[in-house]
CSV table of C-alpha atoms in Angstrom, one decimal:
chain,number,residue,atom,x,y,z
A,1,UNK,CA,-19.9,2.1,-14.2
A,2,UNK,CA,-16.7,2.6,-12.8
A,3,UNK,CA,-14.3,5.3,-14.3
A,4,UNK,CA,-11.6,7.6,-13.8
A,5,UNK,CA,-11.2,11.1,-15.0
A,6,UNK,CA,-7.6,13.3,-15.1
A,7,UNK,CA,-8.4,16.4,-16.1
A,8,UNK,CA,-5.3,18.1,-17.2
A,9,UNK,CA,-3.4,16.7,-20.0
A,10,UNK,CA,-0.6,18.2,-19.1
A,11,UNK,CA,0.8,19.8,-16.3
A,12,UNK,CA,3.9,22.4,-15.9
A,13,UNK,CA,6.0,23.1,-12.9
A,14,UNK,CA,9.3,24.6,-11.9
A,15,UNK,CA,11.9,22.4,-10.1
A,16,UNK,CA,11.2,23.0,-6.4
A,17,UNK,CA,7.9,24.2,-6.6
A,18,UNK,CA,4.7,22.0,-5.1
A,19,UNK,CA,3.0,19.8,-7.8
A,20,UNK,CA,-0.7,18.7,-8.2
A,21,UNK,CA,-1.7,15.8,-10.6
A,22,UNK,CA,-5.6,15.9,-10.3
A,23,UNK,CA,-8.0,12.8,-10.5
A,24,UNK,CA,-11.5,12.1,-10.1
A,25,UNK,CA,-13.3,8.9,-9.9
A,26,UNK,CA,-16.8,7.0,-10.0
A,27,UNK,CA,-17.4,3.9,-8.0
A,28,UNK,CA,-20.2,2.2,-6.8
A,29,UNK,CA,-19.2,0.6,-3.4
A,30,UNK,CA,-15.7,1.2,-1.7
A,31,UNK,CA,-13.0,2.9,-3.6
A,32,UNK,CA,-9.6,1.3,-4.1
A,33,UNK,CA,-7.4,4.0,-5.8
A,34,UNK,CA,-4.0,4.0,-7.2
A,35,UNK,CA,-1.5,6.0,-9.1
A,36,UNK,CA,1.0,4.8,-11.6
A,37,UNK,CA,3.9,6.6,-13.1
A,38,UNK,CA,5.6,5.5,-16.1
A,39,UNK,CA,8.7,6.9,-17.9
A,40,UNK,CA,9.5,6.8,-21.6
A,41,UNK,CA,9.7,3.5,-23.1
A,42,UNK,CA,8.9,2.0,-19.9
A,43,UNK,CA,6.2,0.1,-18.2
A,44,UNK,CA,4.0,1.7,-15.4
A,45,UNK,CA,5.6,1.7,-11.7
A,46,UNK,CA,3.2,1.4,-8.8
A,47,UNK,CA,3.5,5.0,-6.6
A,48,UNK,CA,0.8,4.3,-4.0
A,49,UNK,CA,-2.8,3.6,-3.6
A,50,UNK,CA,-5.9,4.0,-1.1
A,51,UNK,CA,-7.9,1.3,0.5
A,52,UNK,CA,-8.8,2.6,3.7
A,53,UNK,CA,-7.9,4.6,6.8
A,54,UNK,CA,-6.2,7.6,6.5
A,55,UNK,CA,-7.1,10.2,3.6
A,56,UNK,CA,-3.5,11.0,3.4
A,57,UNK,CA,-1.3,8.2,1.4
A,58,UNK,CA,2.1,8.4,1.1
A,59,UNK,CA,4.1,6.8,-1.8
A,60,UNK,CA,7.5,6.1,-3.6
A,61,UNK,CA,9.7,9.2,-4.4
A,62,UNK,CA,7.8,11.7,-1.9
A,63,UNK,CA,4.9,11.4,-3.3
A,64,UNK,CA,1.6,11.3,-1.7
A,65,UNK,CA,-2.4,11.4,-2.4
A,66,UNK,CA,-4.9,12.6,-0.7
A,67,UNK,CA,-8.4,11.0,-0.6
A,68,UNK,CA,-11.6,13.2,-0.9
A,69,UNK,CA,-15.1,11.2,-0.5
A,70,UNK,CA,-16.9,14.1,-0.7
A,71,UNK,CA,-15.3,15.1,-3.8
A,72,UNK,CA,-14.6,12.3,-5.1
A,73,UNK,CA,-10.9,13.1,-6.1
A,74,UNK,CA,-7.8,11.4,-5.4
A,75,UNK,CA,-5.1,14.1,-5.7
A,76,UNK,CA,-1.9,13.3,-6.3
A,77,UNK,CA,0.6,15.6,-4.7
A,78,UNK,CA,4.5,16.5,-3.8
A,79,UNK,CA,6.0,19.3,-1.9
A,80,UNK,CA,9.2,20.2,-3.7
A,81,UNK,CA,9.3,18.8,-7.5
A,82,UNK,CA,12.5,17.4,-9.3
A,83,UNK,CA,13.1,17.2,-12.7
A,84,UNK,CA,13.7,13.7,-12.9
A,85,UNK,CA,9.7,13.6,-11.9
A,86,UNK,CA,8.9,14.5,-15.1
A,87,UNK,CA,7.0,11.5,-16.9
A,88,UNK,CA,3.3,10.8,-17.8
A,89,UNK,CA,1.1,9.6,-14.3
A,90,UNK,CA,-1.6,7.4,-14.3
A,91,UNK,CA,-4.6,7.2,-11.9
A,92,UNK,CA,-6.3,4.0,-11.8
A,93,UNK,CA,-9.4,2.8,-9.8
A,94,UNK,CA,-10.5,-0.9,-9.5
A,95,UNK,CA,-13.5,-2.4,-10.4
A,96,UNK,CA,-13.8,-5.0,-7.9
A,97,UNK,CA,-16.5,-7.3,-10.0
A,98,UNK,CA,-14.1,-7.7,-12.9
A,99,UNK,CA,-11.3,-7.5,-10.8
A,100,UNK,CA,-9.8,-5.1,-13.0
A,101,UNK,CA,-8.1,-1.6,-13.1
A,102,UNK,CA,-9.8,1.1,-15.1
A,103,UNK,CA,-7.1,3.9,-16.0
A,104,UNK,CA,-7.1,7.6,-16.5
A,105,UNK,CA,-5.9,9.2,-19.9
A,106,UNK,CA,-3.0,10.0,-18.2
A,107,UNK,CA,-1.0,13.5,-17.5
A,108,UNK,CA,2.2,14.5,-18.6
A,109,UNK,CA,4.2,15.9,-16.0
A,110,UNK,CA,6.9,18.5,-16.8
A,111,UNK,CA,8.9,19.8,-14.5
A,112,UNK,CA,11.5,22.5,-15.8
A,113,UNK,CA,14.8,23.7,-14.0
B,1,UNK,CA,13.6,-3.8,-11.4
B,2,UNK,CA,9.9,-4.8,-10.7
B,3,UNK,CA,10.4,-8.8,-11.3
B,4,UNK,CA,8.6,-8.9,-14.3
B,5,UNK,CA,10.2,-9.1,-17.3
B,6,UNK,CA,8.9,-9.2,-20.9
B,7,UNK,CA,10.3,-10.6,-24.1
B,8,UNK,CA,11.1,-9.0,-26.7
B,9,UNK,CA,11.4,-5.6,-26.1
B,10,UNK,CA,10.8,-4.3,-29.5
B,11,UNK,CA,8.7,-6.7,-32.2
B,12,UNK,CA,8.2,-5.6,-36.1
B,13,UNK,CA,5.9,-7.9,-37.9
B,14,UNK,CA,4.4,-7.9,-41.2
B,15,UNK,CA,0.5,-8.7,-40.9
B,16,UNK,CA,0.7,-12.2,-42.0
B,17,UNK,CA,3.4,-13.6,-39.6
B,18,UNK,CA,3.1,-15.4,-36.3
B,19,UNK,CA,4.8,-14.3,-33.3
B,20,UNK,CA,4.5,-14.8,-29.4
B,21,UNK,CA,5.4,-12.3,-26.6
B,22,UNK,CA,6.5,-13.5,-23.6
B,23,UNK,CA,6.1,-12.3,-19.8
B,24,UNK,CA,7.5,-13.8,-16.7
B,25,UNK,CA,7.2,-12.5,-13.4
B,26,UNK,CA,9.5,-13.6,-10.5
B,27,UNK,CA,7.5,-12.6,-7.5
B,28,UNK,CA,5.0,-15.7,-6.6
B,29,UNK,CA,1.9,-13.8,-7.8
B,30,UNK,CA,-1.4,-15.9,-8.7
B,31,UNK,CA,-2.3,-13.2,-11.4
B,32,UNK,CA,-1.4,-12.3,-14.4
B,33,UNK,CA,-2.7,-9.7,-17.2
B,34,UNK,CA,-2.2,-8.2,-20.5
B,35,UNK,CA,-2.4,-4.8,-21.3
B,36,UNK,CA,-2.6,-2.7,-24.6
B,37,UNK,CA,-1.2,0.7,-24.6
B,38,UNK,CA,-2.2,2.6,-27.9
B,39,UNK,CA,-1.0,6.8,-28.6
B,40,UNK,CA,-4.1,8.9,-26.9
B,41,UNK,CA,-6.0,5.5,-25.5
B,42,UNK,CA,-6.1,4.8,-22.0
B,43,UNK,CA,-4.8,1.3,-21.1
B,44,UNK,CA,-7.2,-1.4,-22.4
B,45,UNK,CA,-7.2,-4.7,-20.2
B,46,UNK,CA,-7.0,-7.3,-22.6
B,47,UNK,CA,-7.0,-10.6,-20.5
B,48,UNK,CA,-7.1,-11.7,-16.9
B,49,UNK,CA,-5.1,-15.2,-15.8
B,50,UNK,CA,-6.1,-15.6,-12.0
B,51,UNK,CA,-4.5,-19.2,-11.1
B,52,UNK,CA,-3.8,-19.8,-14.5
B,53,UNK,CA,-7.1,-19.6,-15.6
B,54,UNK,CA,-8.4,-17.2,-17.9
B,55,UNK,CA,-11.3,-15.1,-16.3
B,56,UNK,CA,-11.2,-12.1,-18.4
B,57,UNK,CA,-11.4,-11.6,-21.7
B,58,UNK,CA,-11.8,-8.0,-23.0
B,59,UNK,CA,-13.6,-8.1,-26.0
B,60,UNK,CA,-10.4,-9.1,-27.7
B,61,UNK,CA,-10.2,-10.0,-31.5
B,62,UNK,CA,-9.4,-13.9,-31.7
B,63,UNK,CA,-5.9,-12.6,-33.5
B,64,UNK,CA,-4.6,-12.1,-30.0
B,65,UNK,CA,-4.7,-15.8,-28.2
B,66,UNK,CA,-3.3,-15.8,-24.4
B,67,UNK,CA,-1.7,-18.9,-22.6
B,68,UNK,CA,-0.8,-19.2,-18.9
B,69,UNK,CA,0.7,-22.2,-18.6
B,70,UNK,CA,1.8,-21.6,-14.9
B,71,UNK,CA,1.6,-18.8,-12.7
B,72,UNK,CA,4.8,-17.6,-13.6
B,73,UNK,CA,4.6,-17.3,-17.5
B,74,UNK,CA,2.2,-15.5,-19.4
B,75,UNK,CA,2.5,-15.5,-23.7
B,76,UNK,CA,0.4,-13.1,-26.0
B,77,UNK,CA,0.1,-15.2,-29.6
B,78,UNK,CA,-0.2,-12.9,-32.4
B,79,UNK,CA,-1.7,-13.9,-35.6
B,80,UNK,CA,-2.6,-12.3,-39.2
B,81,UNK,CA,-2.5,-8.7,-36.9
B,82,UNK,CA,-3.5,-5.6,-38.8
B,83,UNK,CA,-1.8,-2.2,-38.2
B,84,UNK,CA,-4.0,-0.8,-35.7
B,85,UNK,CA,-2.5,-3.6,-33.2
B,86,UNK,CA,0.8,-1.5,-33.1
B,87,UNK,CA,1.2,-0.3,-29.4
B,88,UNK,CA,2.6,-1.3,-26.6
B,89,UNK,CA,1.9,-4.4,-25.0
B,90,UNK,CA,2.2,-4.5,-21.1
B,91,UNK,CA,2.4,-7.6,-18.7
B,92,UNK,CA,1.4,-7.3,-15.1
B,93,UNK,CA,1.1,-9.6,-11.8
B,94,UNK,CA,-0.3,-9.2,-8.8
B,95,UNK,CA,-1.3,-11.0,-5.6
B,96,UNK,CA,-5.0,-11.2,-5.3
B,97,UNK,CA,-6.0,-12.5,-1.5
B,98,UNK,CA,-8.7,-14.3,-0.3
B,99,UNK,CA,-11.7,-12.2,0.7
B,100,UNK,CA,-10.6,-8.8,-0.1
B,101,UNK,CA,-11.0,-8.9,-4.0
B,102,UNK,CA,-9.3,-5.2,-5.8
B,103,UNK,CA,-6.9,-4.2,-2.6
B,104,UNK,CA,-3.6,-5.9,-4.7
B,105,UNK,CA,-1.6,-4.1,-6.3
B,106,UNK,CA,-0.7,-4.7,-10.1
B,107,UNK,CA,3.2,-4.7,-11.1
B,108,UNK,CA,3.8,-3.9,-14.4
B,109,UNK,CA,6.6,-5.1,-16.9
B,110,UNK,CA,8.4,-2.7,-19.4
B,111,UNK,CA,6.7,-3.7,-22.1
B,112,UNK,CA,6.7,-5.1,-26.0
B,113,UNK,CA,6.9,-2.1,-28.4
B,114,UNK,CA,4.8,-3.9,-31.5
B,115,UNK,CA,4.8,-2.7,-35.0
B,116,UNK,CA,2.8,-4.2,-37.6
B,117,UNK,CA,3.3,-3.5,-41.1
């Protein structure tokens, strides 16, 4: 069965500092990736996602991800955090017979000044 | 902001009422879903409209009854609900091509905060 797994529920980081958002997956056949971010009382904006070609994706708002086959992780990463970056990140993975995404339990990013 | 908009907002209904959400999206997708956000639940996929025509159906209790009556609109009827339906209801769309099944990409709506008393 497909499934995704975000590890940390919560993830702490100082304004300008790198940030990591971790995700792993379990797909039988190709995986098609994405991350989702979604502020308070909002719905869940589309970032970036992975189909194929280059391990490295890059997203909205200088984010980017970085595809691991061997590890089976889909990282998702920026080199300088903001504040306003603080808000709970999904990663997503779709299972192509249902034609449906399966989410993650999502991470709360907070990023302090 | 991502052309799909939901109606209303914010819905408080006592368990024996009927209401409707509503969900349009204004960017020519072919599909369209419904989502259930609960506190400390992943997102649940509740149905899938591809073409206007249902071909997903999550398990959902008959309470909830979808209609698509074009590609553009998508309503969430909402019947005798019990208080474990509050949560936030999302709408998506996407553009699902020919051939390469799971590449689109979903575009959510902000949402229907429900409360059921």
């Amino acid at each position: 069965a497909q499934s995704v797994a975000q590890p940390e529920d919560q993830v702490n980081v100082a304004e300008g500092n790198p940030l990591t958002v971790k995700c792993t997956y379990s797909v039988s056949g190709n995986p098609y990736l994405f991350w989702y971010v979604q502020y308070p009382n909002r719905g869940l904006q589309f970032l970036l996602k992975y189909i194929t070609g280059d391990n490295l994706v890059k997203g909205s708002y200088g984010f980017e991800a970085e595809f691991n086959k061997s590890q089976t992780s889909f990282h998702l990463k920026k080199p300088s955090a903001l504040v306003s970056d603080s808000a709970l990140y999904f990663c997503a993975v779709r299972d192509t017979r249902y034609n449906k995404l399966i989410f993650g339990a999502g991470t709360r990013l907070a990023v302090h000044p | 902001e991502t052309g799909v908009t939901q109606t209303p907002r914010h819905l408080v209904m006592g368990m024996t009422n009927k209401k409707s959400l509503k969900c349009e999206q204004h960017l020519g997708h072919n599909a369209m879903y419904w989502y259930k956000q609960s506190a400390k639940k992943p997102l649940e996929l509740m149905f899938v409209y591809n073409f206007k025509e249902q071909t997903e159906n999550n398990s959902v209790p008959s309470r909830f009854s979808p209609e698509c009556p074009n590609s553009s609109h998508l309503f969430l009827h909402l019947h005798t609900l019990q208080p474990e339906d509050s949560a936030l209801y999302l709408c998506a769309s996407s553009q699902v091509p020919s051939g390469r099944l799971g590449t689109d990409t979903q575009y959510f709506g902000p949402g229907t905060r429900l409360t059921v008393l």
